[in-house]
mmCIF file of C-alpha atoms and ligand atoms in Angstrom:
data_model
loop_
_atom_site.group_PDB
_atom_site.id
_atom_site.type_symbol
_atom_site.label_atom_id
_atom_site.label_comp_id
_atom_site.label_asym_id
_atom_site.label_seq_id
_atom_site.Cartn_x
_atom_site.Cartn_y
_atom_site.Cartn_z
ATOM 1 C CA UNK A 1 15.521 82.354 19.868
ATOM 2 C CA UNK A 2 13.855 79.820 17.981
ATOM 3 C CA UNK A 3 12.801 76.254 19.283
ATOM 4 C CA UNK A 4 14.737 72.803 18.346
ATOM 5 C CA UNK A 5 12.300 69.865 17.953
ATOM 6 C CA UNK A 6 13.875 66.526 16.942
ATOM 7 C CA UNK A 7 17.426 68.296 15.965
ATOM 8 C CA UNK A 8 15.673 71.380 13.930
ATOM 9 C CA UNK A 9 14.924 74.820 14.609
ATOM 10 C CA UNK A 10 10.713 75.094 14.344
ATOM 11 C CA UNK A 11 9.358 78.982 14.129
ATOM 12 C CA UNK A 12 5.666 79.621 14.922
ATOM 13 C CA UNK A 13 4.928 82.736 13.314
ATOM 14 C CA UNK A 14 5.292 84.821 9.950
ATOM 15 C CA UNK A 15 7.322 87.431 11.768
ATOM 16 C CA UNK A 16 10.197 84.481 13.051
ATOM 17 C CA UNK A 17 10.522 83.353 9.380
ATOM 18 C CA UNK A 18 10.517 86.746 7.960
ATOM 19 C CA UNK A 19 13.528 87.182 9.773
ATOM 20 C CA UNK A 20 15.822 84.351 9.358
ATOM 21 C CA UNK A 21 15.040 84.709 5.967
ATOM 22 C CA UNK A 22 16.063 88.309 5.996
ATOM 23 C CA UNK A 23 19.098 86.875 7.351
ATOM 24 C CA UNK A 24 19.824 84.185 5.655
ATOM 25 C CA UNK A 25 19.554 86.314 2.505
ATOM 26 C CA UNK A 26 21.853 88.610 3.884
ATOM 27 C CA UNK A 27 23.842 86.350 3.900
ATOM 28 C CA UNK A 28 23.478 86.390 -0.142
ATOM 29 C CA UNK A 29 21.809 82.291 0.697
ATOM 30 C CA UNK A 30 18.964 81.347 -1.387
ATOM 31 C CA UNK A 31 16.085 80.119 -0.184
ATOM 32 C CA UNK A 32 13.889 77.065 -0.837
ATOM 33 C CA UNK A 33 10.155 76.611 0.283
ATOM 34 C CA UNK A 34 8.124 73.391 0.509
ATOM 35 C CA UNK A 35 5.101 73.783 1.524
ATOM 36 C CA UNK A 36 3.526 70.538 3.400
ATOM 37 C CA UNK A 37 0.704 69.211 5.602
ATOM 38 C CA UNK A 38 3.425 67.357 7.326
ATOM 39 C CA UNK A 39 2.626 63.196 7.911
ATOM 40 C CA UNK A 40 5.955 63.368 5.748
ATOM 41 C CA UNK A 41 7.233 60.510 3.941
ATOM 42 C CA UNK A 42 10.080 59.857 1.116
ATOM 43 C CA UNK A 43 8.279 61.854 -1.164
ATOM 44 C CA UNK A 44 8.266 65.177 0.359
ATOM 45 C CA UNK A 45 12.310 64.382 0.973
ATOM 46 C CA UNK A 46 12.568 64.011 -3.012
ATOM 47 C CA UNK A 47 11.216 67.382 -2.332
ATOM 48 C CA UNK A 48 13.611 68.513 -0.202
ATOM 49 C CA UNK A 49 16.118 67.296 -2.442
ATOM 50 C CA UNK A 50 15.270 69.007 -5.314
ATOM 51 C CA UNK A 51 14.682 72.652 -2.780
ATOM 52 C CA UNK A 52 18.199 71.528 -1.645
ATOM 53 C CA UNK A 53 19.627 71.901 -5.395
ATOM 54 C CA UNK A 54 17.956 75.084 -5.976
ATOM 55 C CA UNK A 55 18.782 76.940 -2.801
ATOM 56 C CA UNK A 56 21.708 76.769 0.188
ATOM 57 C CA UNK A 57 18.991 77.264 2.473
ATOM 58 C CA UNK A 58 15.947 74.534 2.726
ATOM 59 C CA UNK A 59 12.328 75.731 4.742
ATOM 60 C CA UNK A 60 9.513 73.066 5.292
ATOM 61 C CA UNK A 61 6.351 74.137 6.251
ATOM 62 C CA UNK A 62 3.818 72.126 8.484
ATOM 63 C CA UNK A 63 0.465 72.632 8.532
ATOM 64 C CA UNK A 64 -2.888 71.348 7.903
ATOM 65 C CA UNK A 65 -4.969 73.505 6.326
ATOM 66 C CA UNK A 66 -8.421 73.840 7.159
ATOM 67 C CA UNK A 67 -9.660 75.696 4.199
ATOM 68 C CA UNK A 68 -8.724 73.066 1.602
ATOM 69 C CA UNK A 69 -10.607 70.196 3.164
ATOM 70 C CA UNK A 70 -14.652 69.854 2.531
ATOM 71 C CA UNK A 71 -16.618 69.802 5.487
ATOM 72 C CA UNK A 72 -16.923 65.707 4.800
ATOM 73 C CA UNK A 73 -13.252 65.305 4.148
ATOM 74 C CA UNK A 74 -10.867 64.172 6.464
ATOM 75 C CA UNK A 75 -9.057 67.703 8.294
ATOM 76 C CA UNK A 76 -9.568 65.527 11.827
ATOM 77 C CA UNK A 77 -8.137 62.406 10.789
ATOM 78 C CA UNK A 78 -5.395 63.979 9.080
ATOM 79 C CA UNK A 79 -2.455 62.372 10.513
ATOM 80 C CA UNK A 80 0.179 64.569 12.434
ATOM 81 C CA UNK A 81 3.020 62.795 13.205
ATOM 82 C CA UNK A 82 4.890 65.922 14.230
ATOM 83 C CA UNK A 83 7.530 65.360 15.939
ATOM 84 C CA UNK A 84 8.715 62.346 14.022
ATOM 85 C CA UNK A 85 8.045 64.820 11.220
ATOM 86 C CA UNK A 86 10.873 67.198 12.326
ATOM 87 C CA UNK A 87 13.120 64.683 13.572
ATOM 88 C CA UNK A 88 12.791 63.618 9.521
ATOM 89 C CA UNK A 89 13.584 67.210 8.254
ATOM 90 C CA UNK A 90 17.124 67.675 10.273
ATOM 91 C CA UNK A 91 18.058 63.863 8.873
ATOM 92 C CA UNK A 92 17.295 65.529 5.517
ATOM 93 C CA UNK A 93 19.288 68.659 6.536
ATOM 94 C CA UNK A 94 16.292 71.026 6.216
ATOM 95 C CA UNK A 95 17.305 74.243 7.618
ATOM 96 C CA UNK A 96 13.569 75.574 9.270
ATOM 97 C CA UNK A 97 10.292 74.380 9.901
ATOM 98 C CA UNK A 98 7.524 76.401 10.069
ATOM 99 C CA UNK A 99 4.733 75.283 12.021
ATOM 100 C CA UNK A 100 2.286 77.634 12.857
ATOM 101 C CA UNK A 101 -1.346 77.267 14.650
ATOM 102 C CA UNK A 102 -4.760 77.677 12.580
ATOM 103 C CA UNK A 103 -5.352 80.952 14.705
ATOM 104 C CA UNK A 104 -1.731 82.046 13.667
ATOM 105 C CA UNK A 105 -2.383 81.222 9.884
ATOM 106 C CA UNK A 106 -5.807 82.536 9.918
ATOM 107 C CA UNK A 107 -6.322 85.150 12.516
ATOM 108 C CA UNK A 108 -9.759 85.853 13.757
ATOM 109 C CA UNK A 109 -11.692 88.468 11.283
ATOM 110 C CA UNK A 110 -9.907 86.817 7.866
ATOM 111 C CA UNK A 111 -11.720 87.396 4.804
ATOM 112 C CA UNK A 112 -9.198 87.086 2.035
ATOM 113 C CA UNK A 113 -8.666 84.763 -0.616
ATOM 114 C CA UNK A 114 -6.991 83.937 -4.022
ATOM 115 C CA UNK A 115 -8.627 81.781 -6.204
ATOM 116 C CA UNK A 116 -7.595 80.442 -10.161
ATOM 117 C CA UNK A 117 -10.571 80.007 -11.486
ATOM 118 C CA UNK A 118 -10.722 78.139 -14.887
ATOM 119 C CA UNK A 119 -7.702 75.104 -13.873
ATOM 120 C CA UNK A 120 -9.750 74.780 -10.644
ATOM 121 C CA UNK A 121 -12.665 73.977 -12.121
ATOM 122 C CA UNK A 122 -12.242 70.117 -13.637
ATOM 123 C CA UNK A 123 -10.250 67.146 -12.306
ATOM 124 C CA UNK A 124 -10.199 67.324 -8.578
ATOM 125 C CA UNK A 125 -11.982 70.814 -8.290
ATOM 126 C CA UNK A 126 -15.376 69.185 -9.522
ATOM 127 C CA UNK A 127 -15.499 66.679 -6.449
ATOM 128 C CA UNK A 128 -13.934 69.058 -3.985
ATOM 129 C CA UNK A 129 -15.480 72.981 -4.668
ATOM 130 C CA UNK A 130 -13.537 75.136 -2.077
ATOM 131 C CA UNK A 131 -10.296 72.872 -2.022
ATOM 132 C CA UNK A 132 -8.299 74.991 -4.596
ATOM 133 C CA UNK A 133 -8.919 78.202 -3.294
ATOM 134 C CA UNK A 134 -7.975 77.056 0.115
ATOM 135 C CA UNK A 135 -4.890 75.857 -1.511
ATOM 136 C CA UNK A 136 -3.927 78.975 -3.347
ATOM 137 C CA UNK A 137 -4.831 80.842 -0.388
ATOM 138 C CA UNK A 138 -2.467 79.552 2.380
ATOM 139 C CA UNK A 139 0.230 79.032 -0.494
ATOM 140 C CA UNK A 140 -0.040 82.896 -1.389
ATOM 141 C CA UNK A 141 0.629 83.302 2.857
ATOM 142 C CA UNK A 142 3.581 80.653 2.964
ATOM 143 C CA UNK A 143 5.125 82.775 -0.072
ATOM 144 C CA UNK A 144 4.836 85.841 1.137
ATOM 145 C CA UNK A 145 5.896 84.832 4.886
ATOM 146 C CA UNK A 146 9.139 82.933 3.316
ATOM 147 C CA UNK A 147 10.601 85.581 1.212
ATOM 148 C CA UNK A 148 12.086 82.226 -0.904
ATOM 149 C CA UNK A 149 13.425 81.941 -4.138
ATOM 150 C CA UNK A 150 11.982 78.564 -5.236
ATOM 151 C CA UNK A 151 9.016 76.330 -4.139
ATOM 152 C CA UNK A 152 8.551 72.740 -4.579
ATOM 153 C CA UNK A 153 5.318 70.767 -5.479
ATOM 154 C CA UNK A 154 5.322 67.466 -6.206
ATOM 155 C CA UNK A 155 3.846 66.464 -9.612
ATOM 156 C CA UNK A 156 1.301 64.402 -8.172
ATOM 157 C CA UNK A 157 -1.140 66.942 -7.248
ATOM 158 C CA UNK A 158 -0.638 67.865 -10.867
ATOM 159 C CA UNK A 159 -3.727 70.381 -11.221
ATOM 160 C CA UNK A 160 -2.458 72.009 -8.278
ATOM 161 C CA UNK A 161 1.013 72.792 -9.297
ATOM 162 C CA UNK A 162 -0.393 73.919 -12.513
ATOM 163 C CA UNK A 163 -2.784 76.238 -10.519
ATOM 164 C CA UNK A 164 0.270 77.450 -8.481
ATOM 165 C CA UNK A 165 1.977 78.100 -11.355
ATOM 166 C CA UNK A 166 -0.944 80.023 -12.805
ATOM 167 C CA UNK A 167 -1.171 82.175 -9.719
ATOM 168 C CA UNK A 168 2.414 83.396 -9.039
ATOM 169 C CA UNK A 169 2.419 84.569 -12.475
ATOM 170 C CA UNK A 170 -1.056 86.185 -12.998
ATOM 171 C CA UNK A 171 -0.044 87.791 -9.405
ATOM 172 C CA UNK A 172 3.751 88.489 -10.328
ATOM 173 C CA UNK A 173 4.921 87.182 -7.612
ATOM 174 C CA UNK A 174 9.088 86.903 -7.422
ATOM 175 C CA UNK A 175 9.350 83.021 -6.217
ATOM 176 C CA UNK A 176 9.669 80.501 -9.039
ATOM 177 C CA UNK A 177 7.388 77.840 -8.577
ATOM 178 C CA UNK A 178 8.922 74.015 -9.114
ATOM 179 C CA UNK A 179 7.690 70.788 -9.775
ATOM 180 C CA UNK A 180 9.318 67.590 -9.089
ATOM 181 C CA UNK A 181 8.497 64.145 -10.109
ATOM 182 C CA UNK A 182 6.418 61.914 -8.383
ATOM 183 C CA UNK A 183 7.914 59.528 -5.973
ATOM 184 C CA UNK A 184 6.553 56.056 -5.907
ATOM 185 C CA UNK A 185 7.230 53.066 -3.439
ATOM 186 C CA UNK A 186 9.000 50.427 -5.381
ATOM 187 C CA UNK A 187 6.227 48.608 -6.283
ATOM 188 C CA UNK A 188 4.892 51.816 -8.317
ATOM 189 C CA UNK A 189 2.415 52.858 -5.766
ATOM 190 C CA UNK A 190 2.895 57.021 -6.159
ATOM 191 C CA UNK A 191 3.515 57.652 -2.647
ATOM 192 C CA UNK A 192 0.864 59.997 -0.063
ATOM 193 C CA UNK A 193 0.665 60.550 3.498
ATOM 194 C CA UNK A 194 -3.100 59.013 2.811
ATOM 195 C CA UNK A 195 -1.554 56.012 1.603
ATOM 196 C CA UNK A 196 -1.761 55.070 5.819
ATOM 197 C CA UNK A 197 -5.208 54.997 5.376
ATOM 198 C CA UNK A 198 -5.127 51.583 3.338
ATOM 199 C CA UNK A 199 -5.428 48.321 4.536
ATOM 200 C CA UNK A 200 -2.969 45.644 3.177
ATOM 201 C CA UNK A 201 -5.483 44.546 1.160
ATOM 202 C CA UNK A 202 -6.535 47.545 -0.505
ATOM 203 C CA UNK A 203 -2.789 48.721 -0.888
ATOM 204 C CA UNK A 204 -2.118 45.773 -3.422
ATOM 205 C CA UNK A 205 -5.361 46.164 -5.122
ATOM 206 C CA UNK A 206 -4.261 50.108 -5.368
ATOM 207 C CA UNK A 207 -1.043 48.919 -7.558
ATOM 208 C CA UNK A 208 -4.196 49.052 -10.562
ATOM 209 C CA UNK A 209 -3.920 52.407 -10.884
ATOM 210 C CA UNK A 210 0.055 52.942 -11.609
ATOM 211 C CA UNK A 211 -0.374 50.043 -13.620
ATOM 212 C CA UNK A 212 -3.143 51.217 -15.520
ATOM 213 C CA UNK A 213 -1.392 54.624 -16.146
ATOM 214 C CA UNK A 214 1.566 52.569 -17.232
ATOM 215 C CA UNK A 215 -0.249 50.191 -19.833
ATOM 216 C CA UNK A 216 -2.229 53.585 -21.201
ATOM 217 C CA UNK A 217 1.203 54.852 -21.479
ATOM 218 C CA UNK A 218 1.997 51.830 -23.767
ATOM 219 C CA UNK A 219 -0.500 51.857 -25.729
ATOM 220 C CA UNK A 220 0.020 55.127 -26.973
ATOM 221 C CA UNK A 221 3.440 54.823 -27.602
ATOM 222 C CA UNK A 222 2.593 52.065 -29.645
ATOM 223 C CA UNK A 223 0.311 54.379 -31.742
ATOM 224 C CA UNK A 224 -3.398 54.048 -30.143
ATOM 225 C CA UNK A 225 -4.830 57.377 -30.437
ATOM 226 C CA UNK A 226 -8.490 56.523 -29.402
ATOM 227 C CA UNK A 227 -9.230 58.905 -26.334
ATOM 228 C CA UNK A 228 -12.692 57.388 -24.907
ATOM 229 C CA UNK A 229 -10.890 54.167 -25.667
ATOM 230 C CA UNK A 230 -8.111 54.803 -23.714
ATOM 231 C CA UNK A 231 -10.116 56.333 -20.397
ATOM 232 C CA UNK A 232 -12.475 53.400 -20.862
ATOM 233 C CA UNK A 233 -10.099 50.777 -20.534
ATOM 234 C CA UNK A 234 -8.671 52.644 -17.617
ATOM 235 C CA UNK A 235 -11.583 53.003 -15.645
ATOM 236 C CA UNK A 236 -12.758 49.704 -15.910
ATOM 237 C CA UNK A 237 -9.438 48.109 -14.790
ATOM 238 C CA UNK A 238 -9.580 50.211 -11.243
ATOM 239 C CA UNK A 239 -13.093 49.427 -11.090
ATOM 240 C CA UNK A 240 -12.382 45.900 -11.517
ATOM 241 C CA UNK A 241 -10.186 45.833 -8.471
ATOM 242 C CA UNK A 242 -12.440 47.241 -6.270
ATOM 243 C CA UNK A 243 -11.485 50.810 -6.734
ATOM 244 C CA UNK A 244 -14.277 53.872 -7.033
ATOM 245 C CA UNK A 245 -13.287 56.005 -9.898
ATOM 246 C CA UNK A 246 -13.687 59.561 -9.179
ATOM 247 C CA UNK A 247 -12.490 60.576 -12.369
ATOM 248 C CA UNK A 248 -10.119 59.789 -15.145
ATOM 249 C CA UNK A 249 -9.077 61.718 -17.899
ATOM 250 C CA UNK A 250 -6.798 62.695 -20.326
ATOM 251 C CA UNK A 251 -5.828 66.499 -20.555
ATOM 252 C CA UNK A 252 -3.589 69.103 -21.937
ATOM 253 C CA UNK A 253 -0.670 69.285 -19.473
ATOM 254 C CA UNK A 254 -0.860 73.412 -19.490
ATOM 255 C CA UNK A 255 -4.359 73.902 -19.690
ATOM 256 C CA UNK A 256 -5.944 71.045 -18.443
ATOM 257 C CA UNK A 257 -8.620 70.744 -20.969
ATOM 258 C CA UNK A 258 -9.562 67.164 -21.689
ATOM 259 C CA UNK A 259 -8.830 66.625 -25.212
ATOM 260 C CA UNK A 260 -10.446 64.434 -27.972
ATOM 261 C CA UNK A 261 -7.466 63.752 -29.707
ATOM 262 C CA UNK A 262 -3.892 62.978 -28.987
ATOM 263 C CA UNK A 263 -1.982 64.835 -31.488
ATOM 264 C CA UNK A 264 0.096 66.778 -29.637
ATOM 265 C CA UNK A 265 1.505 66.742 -25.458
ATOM 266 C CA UNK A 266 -0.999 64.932 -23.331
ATOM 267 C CA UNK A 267 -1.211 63.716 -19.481
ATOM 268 C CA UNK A 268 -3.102 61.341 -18.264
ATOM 269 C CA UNK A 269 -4.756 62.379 -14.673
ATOM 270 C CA UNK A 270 -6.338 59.944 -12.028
ATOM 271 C CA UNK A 271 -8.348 60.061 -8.557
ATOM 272 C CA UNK A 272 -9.962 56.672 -7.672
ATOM 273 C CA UNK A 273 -11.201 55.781 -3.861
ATOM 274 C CA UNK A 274 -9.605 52.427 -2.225
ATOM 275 C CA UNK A 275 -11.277 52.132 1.184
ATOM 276 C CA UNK A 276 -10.465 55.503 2.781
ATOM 277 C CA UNK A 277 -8.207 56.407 1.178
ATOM 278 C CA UNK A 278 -8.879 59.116 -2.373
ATOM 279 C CA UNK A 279 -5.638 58.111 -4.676
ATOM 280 C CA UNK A 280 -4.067 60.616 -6.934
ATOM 281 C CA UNK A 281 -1.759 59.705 -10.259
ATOM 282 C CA UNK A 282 -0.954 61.190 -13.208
ATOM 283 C CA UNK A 283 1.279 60.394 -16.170
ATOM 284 C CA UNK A 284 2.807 61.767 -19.443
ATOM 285 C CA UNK A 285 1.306 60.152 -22.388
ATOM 286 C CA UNK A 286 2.486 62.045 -25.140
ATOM 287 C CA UNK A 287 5.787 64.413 -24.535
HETATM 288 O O1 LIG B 301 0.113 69.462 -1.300
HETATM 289 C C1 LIG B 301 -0.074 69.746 -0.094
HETATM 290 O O2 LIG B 301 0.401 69.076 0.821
HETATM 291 C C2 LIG B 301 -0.912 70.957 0.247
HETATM 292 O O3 LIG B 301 -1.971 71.116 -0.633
HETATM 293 C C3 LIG B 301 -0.109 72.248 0.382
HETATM 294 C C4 LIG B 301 0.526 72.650 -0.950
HETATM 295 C C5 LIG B 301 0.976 72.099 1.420
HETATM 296 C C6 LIG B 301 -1.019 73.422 0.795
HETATM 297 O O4 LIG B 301 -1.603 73.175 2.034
#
């Protein structure tokens, strides 16, 4: 019998999903994954939406993974709002959370990992070494526990849906990974569960970067084809507002190559510091 927090059933272990999702499918029911570190907002519903279209039967996962975050990084602070968290998944009609514990996830003696090695490397793999393979590691775990059809990552962590992509097919593995769009307050502001760590003030100086993306955006459509130009003008508009610019570039969508010249699809990527808080956006320049 599984428990009911906040008007949803919650399992704790691989072996409860595995079977309600034995059952469900059964049932002939699809099933929809989406993975998160809870702290969920509208975003991850957008999510939920999109699992909801693809499958009769929605799973969320909660849990914050150690092995993506850096020894500097912010694992402790994470926030872990869980039981608000659950109450937010029955409103949205999700049909199980899984929440396991660390020692559940990662039982003592682990020594097993999946790692994608060339999309890892650039973007937000230079600044944070081990996060990726963390990421692809508990992902590979959450597929394999759910037995699901589809998966849903939002587009904002771009390089890691790409990398997720990358690693269910290198690794043939049967669920279809999906990417949805990013969800952004409606002021632009691409929504995060870090976006808590900003004060007011920082939170309207943030607005740079979605307008930034937006003018770049622009410009391109209106023919500029000047790369360096492009980043440059970028950069120095979030550094203007008091933003630290971890990186910005402009990259083949698949590959994630930077390129040199925009003659053919091209997205613009983003990760600039605000107070506390590490920002993530990302945009399609060129379809
Ligand atoms: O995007 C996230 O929230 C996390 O990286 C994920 C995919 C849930 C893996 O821990």
């Amino acid at each position: 019998m599984l428990e009911r927090i906040g008007g949803v059933a919650v399992a704790r272990t691989p072996a409860q999903v595995r079977a309600w999702s034995q059952e469900v499918r059964a049932a002939g029911k699809r099933i929809a994954l989406v993975p998160t570190m809870g702290a969920l907002h509208a975003g991850h519903m957008t999510l939920v939406d999109t699992a909801r279209a693809h499958a009769e039967a929605v799973i969320v996962s909660i849990f914050v993974n150690p092995m993506q975050f850096g020894p500097k990084e912010d694992f402790s602070a994470y926030p872990r709002p869980f039981a608000d968290d659950c109450a937010r998944c029955a409103h949205q009609g999700v049909d199980l959370v899984y929440a396991p514990t660390p020692e559940t996830m990662y039982p003592r003696g682990f020594q097993s990992h999946v790692e994608v090695e060339q999309l890892t490397q650039g973007l937000c793999g230079a600044a944070r070494p081990a996060h990726f393979r963390g990421v692809t590691t508990v992902v590979l775990k959450l597929l394999n526990i759910a037995l699901a059809d589809v998966a849903v990552f939002g587009e904002k962590d771009y390089q890691q849906l790409q990398a997720l992509k990358r690693m269910a097919l290198d690794l043939d593995h049967p669920t279809r990974i999906l990417g949805a769009p990013i969800a952004r307050e409606p002021d632009g502001l691409a929504m995060s569960s870090r976006n808590v760590y900003l004060t007011a003030d920082e939170r309207q100086a943030a607005l740079v970067i979605v307008r930034s993306l937006r003018a770049a955006q622009a410009q391109v459509r209106a023919g500029e084809r000047d790369v360096p130009q492009l980043i440059a003008t970028l950069a120095a508009a979030m550094t203007k507002a008091g933003g630290r610019v971890d990186y910005a570039q402009i990259v083949d969508p698949q590959s994630l190559q930077p390129l040199e010249t925009l003659d053919r699809p091209a997205r613009v990527i983003v990760a600039t510091w605000f107070g506390r808080a590490r920002l993530l956006d990302n945009m399609d320049l060129l379809p």
